[in-house]
Short mmCIF file of C-alpha atoms in Angstrom, two decimals:
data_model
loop_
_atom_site.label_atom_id
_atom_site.label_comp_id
_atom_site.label_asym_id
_atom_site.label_seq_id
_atom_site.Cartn_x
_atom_site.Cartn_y
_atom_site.Cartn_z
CA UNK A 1 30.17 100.62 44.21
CA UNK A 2 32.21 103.10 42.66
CA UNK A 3 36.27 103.47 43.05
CA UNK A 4 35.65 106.73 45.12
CA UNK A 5 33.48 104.88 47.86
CA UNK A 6 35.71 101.98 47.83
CA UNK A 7 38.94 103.98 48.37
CA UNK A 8 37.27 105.86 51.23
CA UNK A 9 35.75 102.52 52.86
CA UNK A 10 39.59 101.25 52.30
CA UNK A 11 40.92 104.04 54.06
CA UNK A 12 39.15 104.18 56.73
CA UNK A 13 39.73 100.22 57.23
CA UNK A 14 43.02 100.84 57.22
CA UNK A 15 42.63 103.65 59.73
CA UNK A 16 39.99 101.90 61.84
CA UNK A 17 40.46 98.12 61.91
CA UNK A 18 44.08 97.61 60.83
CA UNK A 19 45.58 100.96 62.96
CA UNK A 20 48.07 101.16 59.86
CA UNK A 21 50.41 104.52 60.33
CA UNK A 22 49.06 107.08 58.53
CA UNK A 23 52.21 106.62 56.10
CA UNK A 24 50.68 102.96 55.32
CA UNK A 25 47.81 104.40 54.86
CA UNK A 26 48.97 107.20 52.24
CA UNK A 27 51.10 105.14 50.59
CA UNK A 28 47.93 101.99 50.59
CA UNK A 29 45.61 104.27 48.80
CA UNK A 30 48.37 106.11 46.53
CA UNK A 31 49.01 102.33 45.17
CA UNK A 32 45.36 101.53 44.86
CA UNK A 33 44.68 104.79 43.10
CA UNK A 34 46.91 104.22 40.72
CA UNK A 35 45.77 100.41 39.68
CA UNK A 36 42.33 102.46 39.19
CA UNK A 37 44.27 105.15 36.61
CA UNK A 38 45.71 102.37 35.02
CA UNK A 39 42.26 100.04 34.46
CA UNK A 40 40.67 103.43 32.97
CA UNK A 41 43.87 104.10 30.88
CA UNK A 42 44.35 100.79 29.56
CA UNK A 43 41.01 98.64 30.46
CA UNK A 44 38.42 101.21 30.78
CA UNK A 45 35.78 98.26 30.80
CA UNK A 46 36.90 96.82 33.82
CA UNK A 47 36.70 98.21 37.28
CA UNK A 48 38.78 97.30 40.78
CA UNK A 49 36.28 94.63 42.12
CA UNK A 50 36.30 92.93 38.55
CA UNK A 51 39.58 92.63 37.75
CA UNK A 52 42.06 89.22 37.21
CA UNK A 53 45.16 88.10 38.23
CA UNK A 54 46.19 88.69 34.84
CA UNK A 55 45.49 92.11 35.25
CA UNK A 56 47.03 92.59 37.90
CA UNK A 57 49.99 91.49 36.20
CA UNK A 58 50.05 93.44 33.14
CA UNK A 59 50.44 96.06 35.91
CA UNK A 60 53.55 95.18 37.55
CA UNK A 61 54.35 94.45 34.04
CA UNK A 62 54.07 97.92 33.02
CA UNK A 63 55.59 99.25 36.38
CA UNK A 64 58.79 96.94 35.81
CA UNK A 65 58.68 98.27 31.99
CA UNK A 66 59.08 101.93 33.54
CA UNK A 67 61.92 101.21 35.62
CA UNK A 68 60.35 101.20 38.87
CA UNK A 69 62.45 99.35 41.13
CA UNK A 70 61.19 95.25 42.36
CA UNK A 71 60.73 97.07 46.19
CA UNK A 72 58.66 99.43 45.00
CA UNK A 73 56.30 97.19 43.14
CA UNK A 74 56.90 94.78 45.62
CA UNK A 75 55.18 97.65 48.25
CA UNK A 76 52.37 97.78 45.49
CA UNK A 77 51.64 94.24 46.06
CA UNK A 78 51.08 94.38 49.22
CA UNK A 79 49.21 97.32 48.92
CA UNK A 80 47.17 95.57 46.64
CA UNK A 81 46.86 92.28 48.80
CA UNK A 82 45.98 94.47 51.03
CA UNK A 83 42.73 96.04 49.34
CA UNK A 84 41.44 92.67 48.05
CA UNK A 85 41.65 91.36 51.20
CA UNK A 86 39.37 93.94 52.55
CA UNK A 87 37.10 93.75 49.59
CA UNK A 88 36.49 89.86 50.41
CA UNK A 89 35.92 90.07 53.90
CA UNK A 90 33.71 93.10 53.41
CA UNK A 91 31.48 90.29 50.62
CA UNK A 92 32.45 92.56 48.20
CA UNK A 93 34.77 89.94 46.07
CA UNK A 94 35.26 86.71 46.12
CA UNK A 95 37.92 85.29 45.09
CA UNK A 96 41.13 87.57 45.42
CA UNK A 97 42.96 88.37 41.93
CA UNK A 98 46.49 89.04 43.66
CA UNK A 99 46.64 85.15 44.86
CA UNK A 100 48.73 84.79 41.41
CA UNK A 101 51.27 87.71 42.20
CA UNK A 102 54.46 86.95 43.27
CA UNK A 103 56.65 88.78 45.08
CA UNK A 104 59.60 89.85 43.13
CA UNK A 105 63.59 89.13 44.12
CA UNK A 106 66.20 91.51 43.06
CA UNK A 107 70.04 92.05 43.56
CA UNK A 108 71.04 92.18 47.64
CA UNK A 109 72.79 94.90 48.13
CA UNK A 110 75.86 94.41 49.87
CA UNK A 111 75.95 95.90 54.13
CA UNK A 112 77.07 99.58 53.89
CA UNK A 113 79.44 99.51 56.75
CA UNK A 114 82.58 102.41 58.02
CA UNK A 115 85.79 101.88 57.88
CA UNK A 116 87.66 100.55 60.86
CA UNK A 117 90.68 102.72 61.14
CA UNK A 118 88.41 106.40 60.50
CA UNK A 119 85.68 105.24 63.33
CA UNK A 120 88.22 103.89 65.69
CA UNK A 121 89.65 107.67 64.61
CA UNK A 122 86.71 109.19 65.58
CA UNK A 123 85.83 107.52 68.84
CA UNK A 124 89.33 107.87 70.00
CA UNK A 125 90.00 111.50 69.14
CA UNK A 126 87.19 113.42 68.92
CA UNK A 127 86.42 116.06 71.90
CA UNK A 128 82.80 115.59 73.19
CA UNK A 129 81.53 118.61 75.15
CA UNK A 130 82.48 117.40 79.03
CA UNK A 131 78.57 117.89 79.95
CA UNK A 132 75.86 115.99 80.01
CA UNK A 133 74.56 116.23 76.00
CA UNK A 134 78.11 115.75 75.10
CA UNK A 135 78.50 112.59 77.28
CA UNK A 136 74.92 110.87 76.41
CA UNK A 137 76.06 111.77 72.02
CA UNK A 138 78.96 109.47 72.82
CA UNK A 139 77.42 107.17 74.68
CA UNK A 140 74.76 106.66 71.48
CA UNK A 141 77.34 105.64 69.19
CA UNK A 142 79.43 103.58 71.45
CA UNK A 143 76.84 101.88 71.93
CA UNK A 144 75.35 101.51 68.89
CA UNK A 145 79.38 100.14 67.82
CA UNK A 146 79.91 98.12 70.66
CA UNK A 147 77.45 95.94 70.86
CA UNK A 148 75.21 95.98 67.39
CA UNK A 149 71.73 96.61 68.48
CA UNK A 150 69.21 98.01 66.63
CA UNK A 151 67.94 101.58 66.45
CA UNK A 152 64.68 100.45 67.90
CA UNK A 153 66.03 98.42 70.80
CA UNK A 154 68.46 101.48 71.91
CA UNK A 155 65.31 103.43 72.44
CA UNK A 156 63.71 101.12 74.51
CA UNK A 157 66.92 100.18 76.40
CA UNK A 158 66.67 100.76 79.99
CA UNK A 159 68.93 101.54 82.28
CA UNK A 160 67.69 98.32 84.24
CA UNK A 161 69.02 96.36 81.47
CA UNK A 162 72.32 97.02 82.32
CA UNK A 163 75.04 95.22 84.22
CA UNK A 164 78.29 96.93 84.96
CA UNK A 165 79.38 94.55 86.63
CA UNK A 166 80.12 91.82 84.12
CA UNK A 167 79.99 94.60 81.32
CA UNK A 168 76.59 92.87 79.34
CA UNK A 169 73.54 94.55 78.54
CA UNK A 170 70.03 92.78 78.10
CA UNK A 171 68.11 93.74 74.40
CA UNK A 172 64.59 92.88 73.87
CA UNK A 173 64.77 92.43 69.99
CA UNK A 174 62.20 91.43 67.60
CA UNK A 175 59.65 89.14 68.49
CA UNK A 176 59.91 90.41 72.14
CA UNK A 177 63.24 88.29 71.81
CA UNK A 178 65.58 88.88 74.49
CA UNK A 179 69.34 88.27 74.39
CA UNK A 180 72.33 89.38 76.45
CA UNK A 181 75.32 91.14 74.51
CA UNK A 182 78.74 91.96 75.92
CA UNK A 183 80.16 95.37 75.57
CA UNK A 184 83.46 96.80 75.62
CA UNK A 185 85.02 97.27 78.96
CA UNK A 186 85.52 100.84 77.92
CA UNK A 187 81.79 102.08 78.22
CA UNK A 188 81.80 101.25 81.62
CA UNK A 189 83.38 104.42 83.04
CA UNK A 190 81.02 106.44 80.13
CA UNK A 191 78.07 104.66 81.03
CA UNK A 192 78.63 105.01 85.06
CA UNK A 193 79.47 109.24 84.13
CA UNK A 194 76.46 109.24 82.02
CA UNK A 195 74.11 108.32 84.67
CA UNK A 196 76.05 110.63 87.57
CA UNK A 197 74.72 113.26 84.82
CA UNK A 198 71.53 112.22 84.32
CA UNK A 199 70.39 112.15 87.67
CA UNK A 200 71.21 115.38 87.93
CA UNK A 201 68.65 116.72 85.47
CA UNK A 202 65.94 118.53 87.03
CA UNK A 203 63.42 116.66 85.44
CA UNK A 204 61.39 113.33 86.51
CA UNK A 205 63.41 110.39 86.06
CA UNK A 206 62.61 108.22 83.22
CA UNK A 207 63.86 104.30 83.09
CA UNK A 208 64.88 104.57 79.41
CA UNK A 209 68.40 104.60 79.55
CA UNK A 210 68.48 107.27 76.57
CA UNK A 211 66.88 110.77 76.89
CA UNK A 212 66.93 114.06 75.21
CA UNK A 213 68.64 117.48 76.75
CA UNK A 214 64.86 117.56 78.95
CA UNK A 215 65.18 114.07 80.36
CA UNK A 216 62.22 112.99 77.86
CA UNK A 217 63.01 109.30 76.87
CA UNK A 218 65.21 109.45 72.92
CA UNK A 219 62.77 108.96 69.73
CA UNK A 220 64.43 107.03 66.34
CA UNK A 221 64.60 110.70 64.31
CA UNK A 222 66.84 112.16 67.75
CA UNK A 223 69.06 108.83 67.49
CA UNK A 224 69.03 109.67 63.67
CA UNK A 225 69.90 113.48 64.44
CA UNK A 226 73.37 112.77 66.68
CA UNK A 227 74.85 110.11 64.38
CA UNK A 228 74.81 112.21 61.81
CA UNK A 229 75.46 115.43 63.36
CA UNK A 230 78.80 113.94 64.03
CA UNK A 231 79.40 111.08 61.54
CA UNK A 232 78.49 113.04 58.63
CA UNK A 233 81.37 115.57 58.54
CA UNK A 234 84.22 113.15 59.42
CA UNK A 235 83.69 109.54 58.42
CA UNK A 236 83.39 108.98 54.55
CA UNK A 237 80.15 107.28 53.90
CA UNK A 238 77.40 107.13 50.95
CA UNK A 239 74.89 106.85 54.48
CA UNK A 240 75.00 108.13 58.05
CA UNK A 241 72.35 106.37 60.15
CA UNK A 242 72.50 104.43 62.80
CA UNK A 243 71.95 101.14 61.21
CA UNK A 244 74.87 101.69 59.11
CA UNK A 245 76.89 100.73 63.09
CA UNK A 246 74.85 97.61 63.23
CA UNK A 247 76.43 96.81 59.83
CA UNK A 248 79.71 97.67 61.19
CA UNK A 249 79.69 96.05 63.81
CA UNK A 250 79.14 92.47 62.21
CA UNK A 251 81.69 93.23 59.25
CA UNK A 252 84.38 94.17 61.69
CA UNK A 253 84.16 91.17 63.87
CA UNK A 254 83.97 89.35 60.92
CA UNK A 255 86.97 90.57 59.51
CA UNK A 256 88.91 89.83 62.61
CA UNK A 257 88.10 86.09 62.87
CA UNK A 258 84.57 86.54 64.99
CA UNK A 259 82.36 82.68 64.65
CA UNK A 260 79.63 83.41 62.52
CA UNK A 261 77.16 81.57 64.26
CA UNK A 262 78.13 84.12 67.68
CA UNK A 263 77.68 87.17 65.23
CA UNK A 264 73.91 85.61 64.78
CA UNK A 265 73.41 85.18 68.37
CA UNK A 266 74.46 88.86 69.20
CA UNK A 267 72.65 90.66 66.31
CA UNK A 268 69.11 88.51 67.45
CA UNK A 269 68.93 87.14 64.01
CA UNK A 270 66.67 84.49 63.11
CA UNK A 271 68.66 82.73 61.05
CA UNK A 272 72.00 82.19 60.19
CA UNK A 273 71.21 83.31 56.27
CA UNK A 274 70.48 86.44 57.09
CA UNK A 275 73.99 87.07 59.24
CA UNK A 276 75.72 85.71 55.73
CA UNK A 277 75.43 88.78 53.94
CA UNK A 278 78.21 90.36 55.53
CA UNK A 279 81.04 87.47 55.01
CA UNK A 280 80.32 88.84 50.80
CA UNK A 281 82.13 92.19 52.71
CA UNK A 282 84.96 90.21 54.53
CA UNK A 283 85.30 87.89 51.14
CA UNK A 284 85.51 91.65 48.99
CA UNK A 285 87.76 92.88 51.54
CA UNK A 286 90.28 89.54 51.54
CA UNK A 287 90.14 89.79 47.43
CA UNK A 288 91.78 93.49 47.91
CA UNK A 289 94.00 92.06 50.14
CA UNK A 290 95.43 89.36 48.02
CA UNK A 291 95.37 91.44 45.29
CA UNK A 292 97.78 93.91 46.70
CA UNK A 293 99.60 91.18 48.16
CA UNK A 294 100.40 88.16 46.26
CA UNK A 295 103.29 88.27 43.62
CA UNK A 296 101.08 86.47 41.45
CA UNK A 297 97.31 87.57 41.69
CA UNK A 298 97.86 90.48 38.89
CA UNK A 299 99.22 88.65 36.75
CA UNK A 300 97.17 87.04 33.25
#
C-alpha cells in the first residue's frame, strides 16, 4: 500500500475509532508525513511499513541534531506509536519498530508563579465594575487563587458543589477524583453576590457555577480571556493563564510554612513527586533571602 492510502486509512482511524481532536489528528499525520519525507530523503529504499527501530532512531536522531526540543520529538513518538499501532492491528505489520524508542527526559522547568505582594495588590485594589460581569471576573480569579483548582475543574464547578457554610468547595479532578478544598472566608460574601446576580439573568439557569455575560456555562478560552484581560497589564509575568494561579497558589503556601503532603491533597495530585517541584521555588526564594541577609553569605 502506498504512503498516500496509509495516511488517509490513518486519518480516518484516528477520526473514526480513536475520536482524537481534530488537533491530534493534524498534528498525528503532520508527524507521520514527515517520517515518510525523511525515508525518501535519506532511505529512499525503504517505505513506512518496512522500516526498523533503528530507523526510527536515526530520526529522532536527526530531529535532536536540528534543535527540536525532547517534547516535541517526544509528541513525534507518540505520533509514531500511534501509526504502528494501527498498522498492526489493521495486519498490516507485525512487529512494531517504535517498541525500541524511548521517551526522552529533559530539564523541568521550574513553576512560573506571581508575586505575592503585586496579586495581593491586585485583588485588594483593583475596581471591578459593581455588575454582574464585573462580579463573576473576580470571582474567576479568586477562585482560581484561593483554592488551586484547575482550569478544567472551574468549568465544570457547579454551584451545587459549594458550601457556604463551612466555606469548602467539592472538585471533581482527574480521574473523576473528587476532593474537598477550603477557601478563603472572603469569597463568601462574592460568591453569595455573585449568585443574587446570576439569578437575575434572563436566561435559563444553568448548574455550572461559571457562565458567560448570556448565562451559557464558561469554556477554557473565556477563563483564558478574563485572566488575562486583567492580569496582563498589571502583574509582571513571562505568562498570564490561569494555570499560572494554580502554581501560585502551591508556591505561596509553601513559602509560608504550608505541610507539603496537605499542598498534595488540595491540588488532587497523585503523588507527592509531582507537588515537589515547587519547594525548588521556596528553596530559590530562601537562597535570595539569605543572601541579602546574612553578614556572611557574600563573602569568598
Amino acid at each position: 500500500m502506498d504512503h498516500p492510502s496509509l495516511l488517509a486509512l490513518f486519518e480516518a482511524y484516528l477520526t473514526a475509532e480513536r475520536r482524537a481532536s481534530l488537533h491530534t489528528v493534524v498534528a498525528y499525520t503532520t508527524d507521520v508525513t514527515q517520517l515518510i519525507d525523511y525515508l525518501s530523503e535519506q532511505i529512499p529504499e525503504k517505505i513506512a511499513t518496512a522500516v526498523t527501530g533503528q530507523d526510527l532512531r536515526g530520526w529522532m536522531m536527526a530531529l535532536a541534531k536540528e534543535g527540536l526540543s525532547h517534547r516535541s520529538i517526544n509528541r513525534k513518538m507518540a505520533a509514531l506509536r500511534a501509526f504502528y499501532a494501527f498498522l498492526a492491528t489493521k495486519g498490516l505489520m507485525v512487529e512494531r519498530p517504535t517498541d525500541v524508542l524511548k521517551s526522552l527526559k529533559g530539564k523541568k522547568r521550574l513553576p512560573i508563579f506571581f508575586q505575592e505582594k503585586e496579586l495581593l495588590a491586585f485583588l485588594d485594589q483593583y475596581l471591578f465594575p459593581v455588575n454582574f460581569p464585573g462580579l463573576r471576573d473576580r470571582l474567576i480569579l479568586e477562585l482560581l487563587y484561593g483554592t488551586g483548582m484547575r482550569l478544567a475543574e472551574l468549568v465544570a464547578l457547579c454551584q451545587t458543589d459549594i458550601n457556604l457554610e463551612n466555606g469548602t468547595v467539592k472538585v471533581l479532578g482527574k480521574r473523576d477524583k473528587a476532593r474537598m478544598i477550603p477557601f478563603p472566608k472572603p469569597l463568601i460574601q462574592l460568591i453569595t453576590a455573585y449568585i443574587r446576580e446570576k439569578e437575575k439573568l434572563d436566561h435559563p439557569p444553568t448548574p455550572q457555577l461559571i457562565v458567560t455575560n448570556t448565562g451559557k456555562p464558561a469554556y477554557p478560552m473565556f477563563i483564558y480571556r478574563v485572566v488575562k484581560k486583567y492580569l496582563a497589564p498589571t502583574i509582571r509575568s513571562s505568562q498570564h493563564s490561569p494555570h499560572i494561579f494554580r502554581h501560585t497558589f502551591a508556591t505561596h503556601l509553601l513559602d509560608k510554612g504550608a505541610d507539603l503532603q496537605a499542598i498534595k491533597d488540595l491540588l488532587g495530585h497523585a503523588s507527592l513527586s509531582a507537588t515537589q517541584i515547587y519547594t525548588h521555588n521556596s528553596l530559590t526564594r530562601l537562597k535570595e533571602i539569605f543572601k541579602k541577609a546574612h553578614p556572611r553569605a557574600e563573602e569568598s
